[in-house]
Amino acid sequence: MQNQRNIILAVVLTALVLFGWEAGVGYFYPQAKTPTKTVEAGGAEDATKPGKPTREGGLRDAAAVALEKKDLKSALAAGERVAIEAPAVSGSINLVGGLIDDLVLNEHRETVDKDSGPVRLYSPSGTPAQQFAQFGWVGEGAAAPNAGTVWSVKDGAKLTPSTPVTLTWDNGKGQTFALTYKVDDNYMLTVEQSVANAGQAPVIVQPFALINRTDKTASLDSFQVHSGPVGAFDGSVSFGTDYDDIAEEKTIETAGNADWIGFTDVYWMSTLAPVGAKAEGTYRALGNDLFRADLVYAQQALQPGQKLSRTTKLFAGAKEHNVLDAYEAQGITNFGLAIDWGWFRWFEKPIFWLLVKLFSLVGNFGVAIILLTAIVRGIMFPIAQRGFASMAAMRAVQPKMKAIQERYKDDKQKQQQEVMKLYKEEGVNPLAGCLPMLLQIPVFFALYKTLILAIEMRHQPFILWIKDLSAPDPLHILNLFGLIPFDPPSFLGIGVLALLLGVTMFLQFRLNPAQMDPTQQQIFMIMPWFMMFVMAPFASGLLLYWITSNLLTIAQQKYLYSRHPQLKAQTEKVAEDSARAKAREKKGKA
C-alpha cells in the first residue's frame, strides 16, 4: 500500500512538473522562432500583441517591423550623411546632430538564412527600433551644438579604419566645436570632442556622451542572463539594474566613476568608456519606452585662446569574448566581464575556451561538443569506473542490508551501526556511485551557460536539420517533422534529439543494477521519458551533449562488465531475487 501511494505521488508530481514546465520554460527561456512575418506598412489594425522578449531581441510584432522598415528608409534618405565602412560594421553618421544612428553588424545575420541581412544595432531617432549615440556639450556663456545642429564635413568624407572623419561647427560667437570619429576593424569607434575658444571672454563647457535606445527591442532578461543597463563603476561590473528600475526611479545616478556604461542584450552591446579623464554615469527614463545612458565629464572653464578635448570610446557590436578581452587588454576596465558568466565563470570560461579551440580544429560546433564530451568523460573515466563498481557492489549487498533492517527495525542506532559495519566488511562506499554524476553537473551547467550566452554558438549548424545549435530542435514528431501544419505546444514539442535522449537514457538505466525497491524501479522506468519532455525545449547543443554522454556511459558500462563479469553476474542475481520477491508478494496478496 505504501509503495502504491508513493508511485501515485511520484506520477502526480511528475505530471505537475511536466505541465508546469511549459510555463516555466516559456517565461525563463523563450526562444526566437522563425523570422517574423512582415506586413505592409499601414496595417496597424492587423498588428498582433507583442510577444515575449527572446534571446535575439528585436521588434516583436509584425506591424512594428513593417513600420521600422518604412521609417528607416525615409530617415536614412533625408539629409546628408557620412558613410561608415569598416570590416565589422557599416552605416552612416547623421550630419544633423552628429549622431551615429545607422549601424549594422556585417558578420552577423538576422536569421540562419544565409540571405538574411546583417543584424541592425542602431536606428535613427523616431523609428520603432531607435538606438543611437550622441556626443555633445552643455555650455554656459557659449552656444553649444545640440541634436538639431547641422555639422560641416569635407566633401567625399568616409569613415574607415584608415580615414578618420572630423565634423565641425562654429557657433558664430568665437567658439568652434569639432567631433573626430575613428573606427577600428571590430566594433569600437573612438570619438574626440574638442572646443576652441577664440572669443573675448571665458566660457564654461561640459562634454557628455549618451546612448539612447528603446526597450522594445530588448532581449530576454532572466535570472540566467542579464539584458538591460550595464556598466563598470570603479572597477566593479554591475548587472543589477534593469529597465523597470529606471522607469520607476526616472533617474539613477551610479556610484563611483564610470569605467564604461551602456546597455546590453544577450548577444549585442552598446557602451561608452571615457579615455584619460574621469566621468560620471547616469541612466534616465525618457518615457514612451525610451531610455538613456549618460557619460558626463566635469565642467571646465575655457579661457580665451584655450582648447579642450575629451575622448570617448563607443563600443557598438557583438559580445565576442576574444574581442571584449582584447579591448580590456587595451585599457577598458573589466570589459571582458560584460558577458554575464555569473558566479561560476572560473569554470565556465575554460570549458568555453576548450569548446572554441575544438571548433577551430574541426570546423563544426556539433562535432566540437561531441569531442568535448568525450574529453570530459575520458578525464572522469577512472572515477566513473569506481562509481559503477560501487553501485554494483551496493546492489549485491542489498539482501544483507534488508536482513539487518528487519533484524534491528526497532533499534535504529544499532541498525545504522550494523549497516556501516557491512559497508566496511564488503568494501562498499555508498557515495562513490553518485560522484561521477555530481562531477558532471558543473560541466553541464557550464555548457548550458555557453549555449545561451556565447554569440560564437549563435546560428552554428551541426548536420542535416540542425541549423542552429543554440536553438531547440526544429523538427517535431507530433507534426510529422513539419509535414502537418500544426505547431505543438512546447511541452509536446518532442524532436528527434529529445527522443534519442529518452532512448539512450532508458538503455543506460537498463544496464544499471536492478533496484530492489519496486517504487525505485518504477521511477527509473519513468525518468528517461520524463527527461525527454523536460529537455525538449532546450538548445539542440545541450541535448547533443547529453546524448553523447549517455552513449559513452553505456559503452563504459559494457566495458566494465566485460572486465568484471562477476559484477554482471551480481546484477543478474539481484534482478532474479527481486523478481522472485515480487512474485512472492503477489502470491501472498492473492
XYZ file of C-alpha atoms in Angstrom:
590
model
C 0.000 0.000 0.000
C 2.833 2.323 0.907
C 4.526 1.610 -2.416
C 1.351 2.288 -4.360
C 0.895 5.597 -2.585
C 4.467 6.564 -3.388
C 4.027 5.655 -7.039
C 0.827 7.687 -7.285
C 2.582 10.611 -5.613
C 5.522 10.319 -7.994
C 3.221 10.274 -11.022
C 1.248 13.288 -9.764
C 4.433 15.258 -9.106
C 5.798 14.238 -12.476
C 2.649 15.441 -14.211
C 2.745 18.670 -12.228
C 6.306 19.395 -13.254
C 5.657 18.277 -16.800
C 2.713 20.549 -17.410
C 4.120 23.365 -15.296
C 7.357 23.163 -17.168
C 5.922 24.806 -20.260
C 5.018 27.932 -18.346
C 8.368 27.968 -16.577
C 10.455 27.462 -19.683
C 8.277 29.844 -21.657
C 8.899 32.539 -19.090
C 12.587 31.997 -18.352
C 13.774 30.563 -21.661
C 11.658 31.769 -24.576
C 13.106 31.061 -27.971
C 13.299 33.038 -31.130
C 11.083 31.259 -33.579
C 11.084 31.598 -37.311
C 11.691 35.107 -38.642
C 8.806 37.445 -38.036
C 6.496 37.667 -40.996
C 6.195 41.275 -42.018
C 3.103 43.012 -43.240
C 2.741 46.073 -45.364
C 3.091 49.386 -43.613
C -0.154 50.893 -42.527
C -1.571 47.561 -41.391
C -1.698 48.596 -37.773
C -5.151 47.135 -37.487
C -3.602 43.732 -38.187
C -0.983 44.090 -35.534
C -0.715 41.305 -33.041
C 0.183 41.729 -29.419
C 3.947 41.882 -28.889
C 5.386 38.564 -27.830
C 7.796 37.996 -25.006
C 11.416 39.067 -25.474
C 13.716 36.474 -26.949
C 17.437 35.943 -26.619
C 17.855 37.571 -30.043
C 15.968 40.727 -29.122
C 14.394 42.976 -31.758
C 10.896 44.196 -32.512
C 8.263 41.653 -31.596
C 5.230 42.324 -33.735
C 4.784 42.416 -37.475
C 3.341 45.931 -37.649
C 6.321 47.422 -35.782
C 8.737 45.576 -38.072
C 6.963 46.911 -41.145
C 6.868 50.440 -39.735
C 10.555 50.245 -38.848
C 11.375 49.253 -42.404
C 9.405 52.184 -43.805
C 10.693 54.753 -41.302
C 14.265 53.575 -41.678
C 14.160 54.041 -45.415
C 12.832 57.597 -45.187
C 15.088 58.551 -42.255
C 18.259 57.410 -43.960
C 17.271 59.115 -47.223
C 16.743 62.511 -45.573
C 19.645 64.941 -45.056
C 23.345 64.395 -45.522
C 25.282 61.547 -44.036
C 28.865 60.331 -43.821
C 29.289 56.673 -44.686
C 30.883 54.226 -42.229
C 32.653 51.333 -43.919
C 34.669 49.008 -41.689
C 35.213 45.226 -41.657
C 32.792 44.586 -38.776
C 30.349 47.497 -39.008
C 28.705 49.591 -41.701
C 26.333 52.533 -41.592
C 26.463 56.291 -41.503
C 26.816 59.385 -39.344
C 23.952 61.867 -39.465
C 25.284 65.391 -40.010
C 22.213 66.685 -38.180
C 23.342 66.387 -34.569
C 26.451 64.377 -35.467
C 24.543 61.276 -34.406
C 25.739 57.736 -35.008
C 22.298 56.327 -35.665
C 22.758 53.922 -38.541
C 24.858 50.839 -37.825
C 24.693 47.196 -38.873
C 26.986 44.307 -37.909
C 28.466 42.888 -41.092
C 29.439 39.482 -39.709
C 26.160 38.546 -38.014
C 22.980 37.694 -39.908
C 19.441 38.292 -38.708
C 18.468 34.615 -39.101
C 20.011 31.274 -40.070
C 19.010 32.076 -43.639
C 22.218 32.979 -45.437
C 20.335 35.566 -47.477
C 19.030 37.371 -44.413
C 20.509 40.804 -43.894
C 23.039 41.827 -41.277
C 21.918 42.483 -37.709
C 20.946 46.135 -37.288
C 22.101 47.633 -33.998
C 21.416 51.369 -34.442
C 18.370 53.031 -35.998
C 17.564 56.770 -36.169
C 15.543 58.636 -33.570
C 11.810 58.273 -34.036
C 11.924 54.854 -35.666
C 10.326 51.933 -33.748
C 13.750 50.351 -33.079
C 15.617 53.568 -32.363
C 19.063 53.367 -30.845
C 21.865 55.849 -31.381
C 24.874 57.532 -29.809
C 25.398 61.263 -29.471
C 28.381 63.363 -28.357
C 27.963 66.962 -27.234
C 28.449 69.717 -24.701
C 26.489 71.649 -22.142
C 27.643 75.269 -22.286
C 27.463 78.333 -20.041
C 28.249 81.621 -21.747
C 28.514 79.871 -25.079
C 26.023 78.441 -27.547
C 26.657 74.690 -27.656
C 25.623 72.389 -30.502
C 22.565 70.231 -29.978
C 20.667 67.405 -31.675
C 19.423 69.840 -34.335
C 22.826 71.293 -35.203
C 23.940 70.702 -38.790
C 27.647 69.893 -38.826
C 30.093 70.509 -41.669
C 32.407 67.933 -43.190
C 34.810 67.779 -46.110
C 33.319 66.599 -49.384
C 33.743 62.876 -50.008
C 34.491 62.069 -46.377
C 34.077 58.424 -45.432
C 34.820 56.818 -42.073
C 37.030 53.750 -42.464
C 39.791 52.280 -40.272
C 42.322 54.283 -42.289
C 40.341 57.510 -42.792
C 39.056 59.329 -39.676
C 36.326 61.907 -40.183
C 36.044 65.305 -38.488
C 32.797 67.296 -38.222
C 32.972 70.978 -37.306
C 30.537 73.654 -36.205
C 31.151 77.339 -35.490
C 28.627 78.961 -33.149
C 29.384 82.393 -34.560
C 30.371 83.727 -31.132
C 34.001 82.706 -31.055
C 33.750 79.030 -30.165
C 34.444 76.261 -32.670
C 33.360 72.724 -31.905
C 34.684 69.565 -33.556
C 33.894 65.849 -33.478
C 36.574 63.495 -34.819
C 35.439 59.905 -35.416
C 37.721 56.870 -35.785
C 36.751 53.223 -36.240
C 38.796 50.032 -35.889
C 38.445 46.641 -37.556
C 35.947 45.383 -34.968
C 33.242 47.234 -33.045
C 34.996 50.216 -31.456
C 34.533 53.815 -32.512
C 36.676 56.475 -30.885
C 35.244 59.990 -30.761
C 37.292 63.057 -29.812
C 35.225 66.075 -28.801
C 37.035 69.393 -28.881
C 36.096 73.020 -28.452
C 38.330 76.015 -29.082
C 37.509 79.385 -27.552
C 38.556 82.217 -29.837
C 36.178 84.639 -28.148
C 36.983 87.560 -25.897
C 35.526 86.050 -22.708
C 35.870 82.756 -20.848
C 33.157 80.140 -21.310
C 32.194 77.045 -19.339
C 31.689 73.767 -21.182
C 30.834 70.280 -20.015
C 31.330 67.434 -22.543
C 28.969 64.486 -22.489
C 28.160 61.381 -24.488
C 24.977 59.366 -24.465
C 23.320 56.258 -25.812
C 19.585 56.446 -26.436
C 17.505 53.335 -27.085
C 14.077 51.786 -26.784
C 13.493 48.692 -24.688
C 11.017 47.456 -27.321
C 13.970 45.754 -28.971
C 15.499 44.442 -25.739
C 16.402 40.791 -25.499
C 15.310 38.438 -22.750
C 16.327 39.441 -19.216
C 16.300 36.455 -16.854
C 17.978 35.138 -13.741
C 20.336 33.229 -16.045
C 21.480 36.102 -18.216
C 21.150 39.853 -17.831
C 19.812 42.143 -20.530
C 19.479 45.867 -19.918
C 21.607 48.598 -18.348
C 25.184 47.507 -17.751
C 28.419 49.149 -16.735
C 31.581 49.087 -14.677
C 31.988 51.656 -11.924
C 35.237 51.996 -10.003
C 36.229 48.573 -11.357
C 33.074 46.705 -10.371
C 30.775 45.435 -13.131
C 27.081 45.943 -12.411
C 24.254 43.817 -13.819
C 21.783 44.738 -11.085
C 19.761 47.486 -12.786
C 17.013 46.741 -15.290
C 14.676 48.862 -17.405
C 11.873 48.646 -14.834
C 14.191 50.082 -12.173
C 14.954 53.099 -14.350
C 11.310 53.558 -15.330
C 10.379 53.608 -11.657
C 13.202 55.865 -10.445
C 13.287 58.066 -13.602
C 16.975 58.815 -12.957
C 19.599 56.512 -11.485
C 22.982 58.017 -10.713
C 25.597 55.303 -10.441
C 28.014 55.194 -7.509
C 31.637 55.827 -8.403
C 33.305 56.900 -11.625
C 32.188 55.153 -14.774
C 34.751 52.870 -16.432
C 32.095 52.157 -19.059
C 28.319 52.411 -19.210
C 25.555 51.499 -21.614
C 23.026 48.822 -22.498
C 23.421 45.162 -23.281
C 21.336 42.493 -24.904
C 22.203 38.825 -24.686
C 24.331 38.975 -27.852
C 24.798 42.701 -28.554
C 26.055 45.638 -26.537
C 26.445 49.398 -26.812
C 28.631 51.186 -24.251
C 30.613 54.368 -23.671
C 34.018 54.471 -21.984
C 35.962 57.637 -21.078
C 39.612 57.878 -22.067
C 42.123 59.695 -19.872
C 39.533 61.537 -17.776
C 37.002 60.733 -15.087
C 33.307 60.815 -15.853
C 30.045 60.060 -14.099
C 27.389 57.698 -15.369
C 23.624 58.093 -15.200
C 20.624 56.148 -16.501
C 17.442 58.003 -17.392
C 13.911 57.065 -18.398
C 12.609 59.388 -21.118
C 9.107 57.963 -21.376
C 7.496 56.112 -24.291
C 9.770 53.100 -23.654
C 12.898 55.198 -24.274
C 15.971 55.063 -22.030
C 19.314 56.826 -21.972
C 22.779 56.122 -20.581
C 24.783 59.312 -20.000
C 28.516 59.703 -19.600
C 29.202 63.190 -18.252
C 32.605 64.810 -17.814
C 33.377 67.589 -15.350
C 32.653 71.203 -16.202
C 35.661 73.216 -17.265
C 36.231 76.935 -17.732
C 37.809 77.730 -21.057
C 39.772 80.975 -21.228
C 40.103 82.919 -24.489
C 42.610 81.135 -26.721
C 42.270 77.779 -24.911
C 41.100 74.461 -26.316
C 39.547 71.472 -24.529
C 39.411 67.905 -25.795
C 37.753 64.769 -24.407
C 37.942 61.325 -25.939
C 35.291 58.629 -25.554
C 35.206 55.094 -26.867
C 31.921 53.788 -28.207
C 31.551 50.020 -28.397
C 28.654 49.038 -30.653
C 28.690 45.413 -31.638
C 28.570 41.732 -30.822
C 29.770 40.379 -27.473
C 32.513 38.190 -28.911
C 34.616 37.110 -25.962
C 38.001 37.488 -27.651
C 37.111 40.976 -28.891
C 35.935 42.102 -25.449
C 39.048 40.646 -23.817
C 41.232 42.482 -26.357
C 39.585 45.806 -25.523
C 40.080 45.088 -21.845
C 43.769 44.468 -22.545
C 43.843 47.871 -24.262
C 42.722 49.554 -21.053
C 38.930 49.322 -20.642
C 38.484 48.024 -17.125
C 36.852 44.578 -16.817
C 35.365 44.830 -20.295
C 35.653 41.059 -20.711
C 33.181 40.658 -17.859
C 30.454 42.315 -19.921
C 29.412 38.740 -20.744
C 27.314 37.669 -17.766
C 29.044 34.377 -16.967
C 27.856 34.544 -13.377
C 29.482 33.175 -10.260
C 30.943 30.104 -11.987
C 32.870 31.891 -14.703
C 36.109 30.419 -13.332
C 34.801 27.050 -14.528
C 32.617 28.092 -17.456
C 35.285 30.081 -19.305
C 37.793 27.168 -19.503
C 35.013 24.902 -20.820
C 34.088 27.564 -23.364
C 37.744 28.083 -24.268
C 38.188 24.340 -24.904
C 34.991 24.223 -26.958
C 36.118 27.103 -29.166
C 39.546 25.521 -29.629
C 37.950 22.243 -30.687
C 35.708 24.156 -33.086
C 38.743 25.828 -34.637
C 40.193 22.357 -35.252
C 37.132 20.579 -36.688
C 35.060 23.479 -38.066
C 31.733 22.221 -36.696
C 30.412 23.152 -33.257
C 28.325 19.955 -33.020
C 31.421 17.826 -33.573
C 33.267 20.057 -31.092
C 30.563 19.368 -28.478
C 30.929 15.622 -29.068
C 34.713 15.854 -28.696
C 34.351 17.994 -25.569
C 32.021 15.381 -24.075
C 34.488 12.614 -24.914
C 37.346 14.557 -23.313
C 35.346 15.224 -20.144
C 34.256 11.590 -19.943
C 37.830 10.491 -20.568
C 39.129 12.632 -17.706
C 36.475 11.206 -15.396
C 36.843 7.633 -16.635
C 38.703 6.266 -13.568
C 36.244 7.943 -11.212
C 33.287 6.643 -13.191
C 34.709 3.119 -13.165
C 34.907 3.176 -9.398
C 31.417 4.602 -9.260
C 29.933 1.866 -11.414
C 31.740 -0.814 -9.397
C 30.464 0.725 -6.186
C 26.888 0.834 -7.494
C 27.039 -2.833 -8.437
C 28.527 -3.728 -5.074
C 25.780 -1.760 -3.332
C 23.132 -3.778 -5.128
C 24.931 -7.002 -4.244
C 24.805 -6.306 -0.513
C 21.182 -5.173 -0.510
C 19.830 -8.580 0.623
C 22.145 -8.407 3.645
C 21.077 -4.813 4.294
C 17.445 -5.799 4.160
C 18.118 -8.575 6.641
C 19.778 -6.076 9.008
C 16.853 -3.680 8.664
C 14.425 -6.464 9.541
C 16.515 -7.682 12.445
C 17.009 -4.264 14.056
C 13.852 -2.496 12.915
C 13.143 -1.354 16.498
C 16.705 -0.139 17.174
C 17.677 2.443 14.548
C 21.035 3.196 16.128
C 22.050 -0.457 16.141
C 20.708 -0.820 12.615
C 22.883 2.043 11.436
C 25.948 0.596 13.147
C 25.425 -2.785 11.521
C 24.917 -1.222 8.091
C 28.150 0.749 8.417
C 29.901 -2.415 9.566
C 28.556 -4.209 6.486
C 29.834 -1.445 4.218
C 33.278 -1.773 5.779
C 33.357 -5.570 5.507
C 32.201 -5.548 1.873
C 34.362 -2.578 0.896
C 31.347 -0.536 -0.254
C 31.222 3.265 -0.436
C 27.600 4.438 -0.870
C 28.699 7.890 -2.067
C 31.059 6.637 -4.780
C 28.198 5.847 -7.156
C 26.976 9.449 -7.047
C 30.380 11.039 -7.608
C 30.515 10.755 -11.424
C 27.049 12.305 -11.676
C 27.998 15.127 -9.301
C 31.151 15.870 -11.275
C 29.139 16.171 -14.489
C 26.824 18.829 -13.079
C 29.350 21.714 -13.389
C 30.182 20.654 -16.942
C 26.507 20.501 -17.854
C 25.872 23.914 -16.293
C 28.928 25.435 -17.985
C 27.815 24.161 -21.381
C 24.288 25.370 -20.712
C 25.555 28.902 -19.970
C 27.799 28.772 -23.013
C 24.899 27.846 -25.277
C 22.655 30.650 -24.049
C 25.376 33.321 -23.717
C 28.071 32.862 -26.293
C 27.433 34.542 -29.611
C 30.024 32.178 -31.038
C 27.333 29.460 -30.770
C 24.625 31.546 -32.444
C 23.455 30.100 -35.776
C 26.075 27.351 -35.661
C 24.848 24.253 -37.549
C 25.535 20.592 -36.798
C 24.302 18.223 -39.508
C 21.132 17.667 -41.538
C 18.209 19.523 -39.945
C 20.122 21.088 -37.039
C 20.867 24.577 -38.368
C 21.325 26.328 -35.009
C 22.778 24.510 -32.009
C 21.776 27.353 -29.686
C 18.074 26.860 -30.567
C 15.705 23.926 -29.871
C 15.348 21.042 -32.298
C 13.129 22.496 -35.082
C 11.564 19.167 -36.140
C 8.703 17.784 -34.055
C 7.433 14.242 -34.092
C 3.809 15.214 -33.455
C 3.512 17.158 -36.712
C 5.488 14.529 -38.641
C 8.543 16.754 -38.873
C 6.631 19.667 -40.320
C 4.552 17.740 -42.846
C 1.371 18.534 -40.894
C 0.631 22.268 -40.467
C 0.447 22.065 -36.711
C 2.657 23.768 -34.156
C 2.607 21.641 -30.989
C 2.865 23.313 -27.574
C 6.389 23.370 -26.191
C 5.894 20.511 -23.712
C 4.788 18.282 -26.600
C 7.424 19.596 -28.978
C 9.384 16.369 -28.908
C 12.090 16.405 -31.522
C 14.416 13.724 -32.756
C 17.144 14.738 -30.316
C 14.767 14.641 -27.337
C 13.615 11.165 -28.382
C 17.219 9.996 -28.683
C 17.865 11.432 -25.237
C 14.996 9.377 -23.773
C 16.046 6.186 -25.563
C 19.729 6.432 -24.613
C 18.855 7.250 -21.011
C 16.474 4.261 -20.917
C 19.194 1.950 -22.266
C 21.653 3.362 -19.765
C 19.300 2.669 -16.857
C 18.662 -0.843 -18.180
C 22.361 -1.570 -17.819
C 22.405 -0.373 -14.239
C 21.957 -2.957 -11.474
C 18.256 -3.584 -10.844
C 16.631 -1.767 -7.950
C 15.412 -3.882 -5.059
C 12.626 -1.479 -4.243
C 9.636 -1.616 -6.674
C 8.994 2.112 -6.273
C 12.553 2.893 -7.310
C 12.134 0.566 -10.271
C 9.039 2.489 -11.360
C 10.817 5.819 -11.025
C 13.785 4.577 -13.039
C 11.383 3.407 -15.745
C 9.602 6.786 -15.885
C 12.631 9.046 -15.540
C 14.045 8.746 -19.117
C 10.699 9.683 -20.698
C 10.121 12.431 -18.151
C 13.515 13.925 -19.026
C 12.651 13.630 -22.714
C 9.752 16.050 -22.206
C 11.720 18.308 -19.866
C 14.709 18.727 -22.166
C 12.812 19.056 -25.457
C 12.624 22.913 -25.364
C 16.323 23.294 -24.575
C 19.092 24.111 -27.033
C 19.965 21.357 -29.505
C 23.616 21.577 -28.493
C 22.746 20.736 -24.907
C 20.764 17.667 -25.952
C 23.627 16.635 -28.228
C 25.974 16.795 -25.234
C 23.655 14.690 -23.078
C 23.022 12.058 -25.771
C 26.755 11.713 -26.369
C 27.347 11.421 -22.637
C 24.695 8.690 -22.377
C 26.232 6.725 -25.238
C 29.677 6.954 -23.680
C 28.228 5.862 -20.344
C 26.637 2.819 -21.987
C 29.942 1.960 -23.656
C 31.736 2.399 -20.357
C 29.296 0.107 -18.550
C 29.681 -2.524 -21.268
C 33.428 -2.264 -20.859
C 33.135 -2.597 -17.093
C 31.034 -5.746 -17.379
C 33.488 -7.246 -19.883
C 36.376 -6.628 -17.480
C 34.496 -7.756 -14.378
C 31.928 -10.404 -15.312
C 31.218 -11.012 -11.635
C 29.550 -7.593 -11.479
C 27.157 -8.533 -14.233
C 26.503 -11.857 -12.518
C 25.753 -9.985 -9.285
C 23.433 -7.649 -11.158
C 21.552 -10.528 -12.772
C 21.313 -12.383 -9.457
C 19.884 -9.305 -7.737
C 17.394 -8.925 -10.569
C 16.328 -12.549 -10.207
C 15.978 -12.158 -6.424
C 13.921 -9.042 -6.953
C 11.640 -10.828 -9.426
C 11.154 -13.748 -7.037
C 10.363 -11.377 -4.145
C 7.843 -9.585 -6.313
C 6.237 -12.875 -7.302
C 6.011 -13.954 -3.672
C 4.445 -10.640 -2.746
C 1.808 -11.042 -5.463
C 1.109 -14.594 -4.411
C 0.690 -13.530 -0.795
C -1.816 -10.820 -1.750
C -3.750 -13.295 -3.878
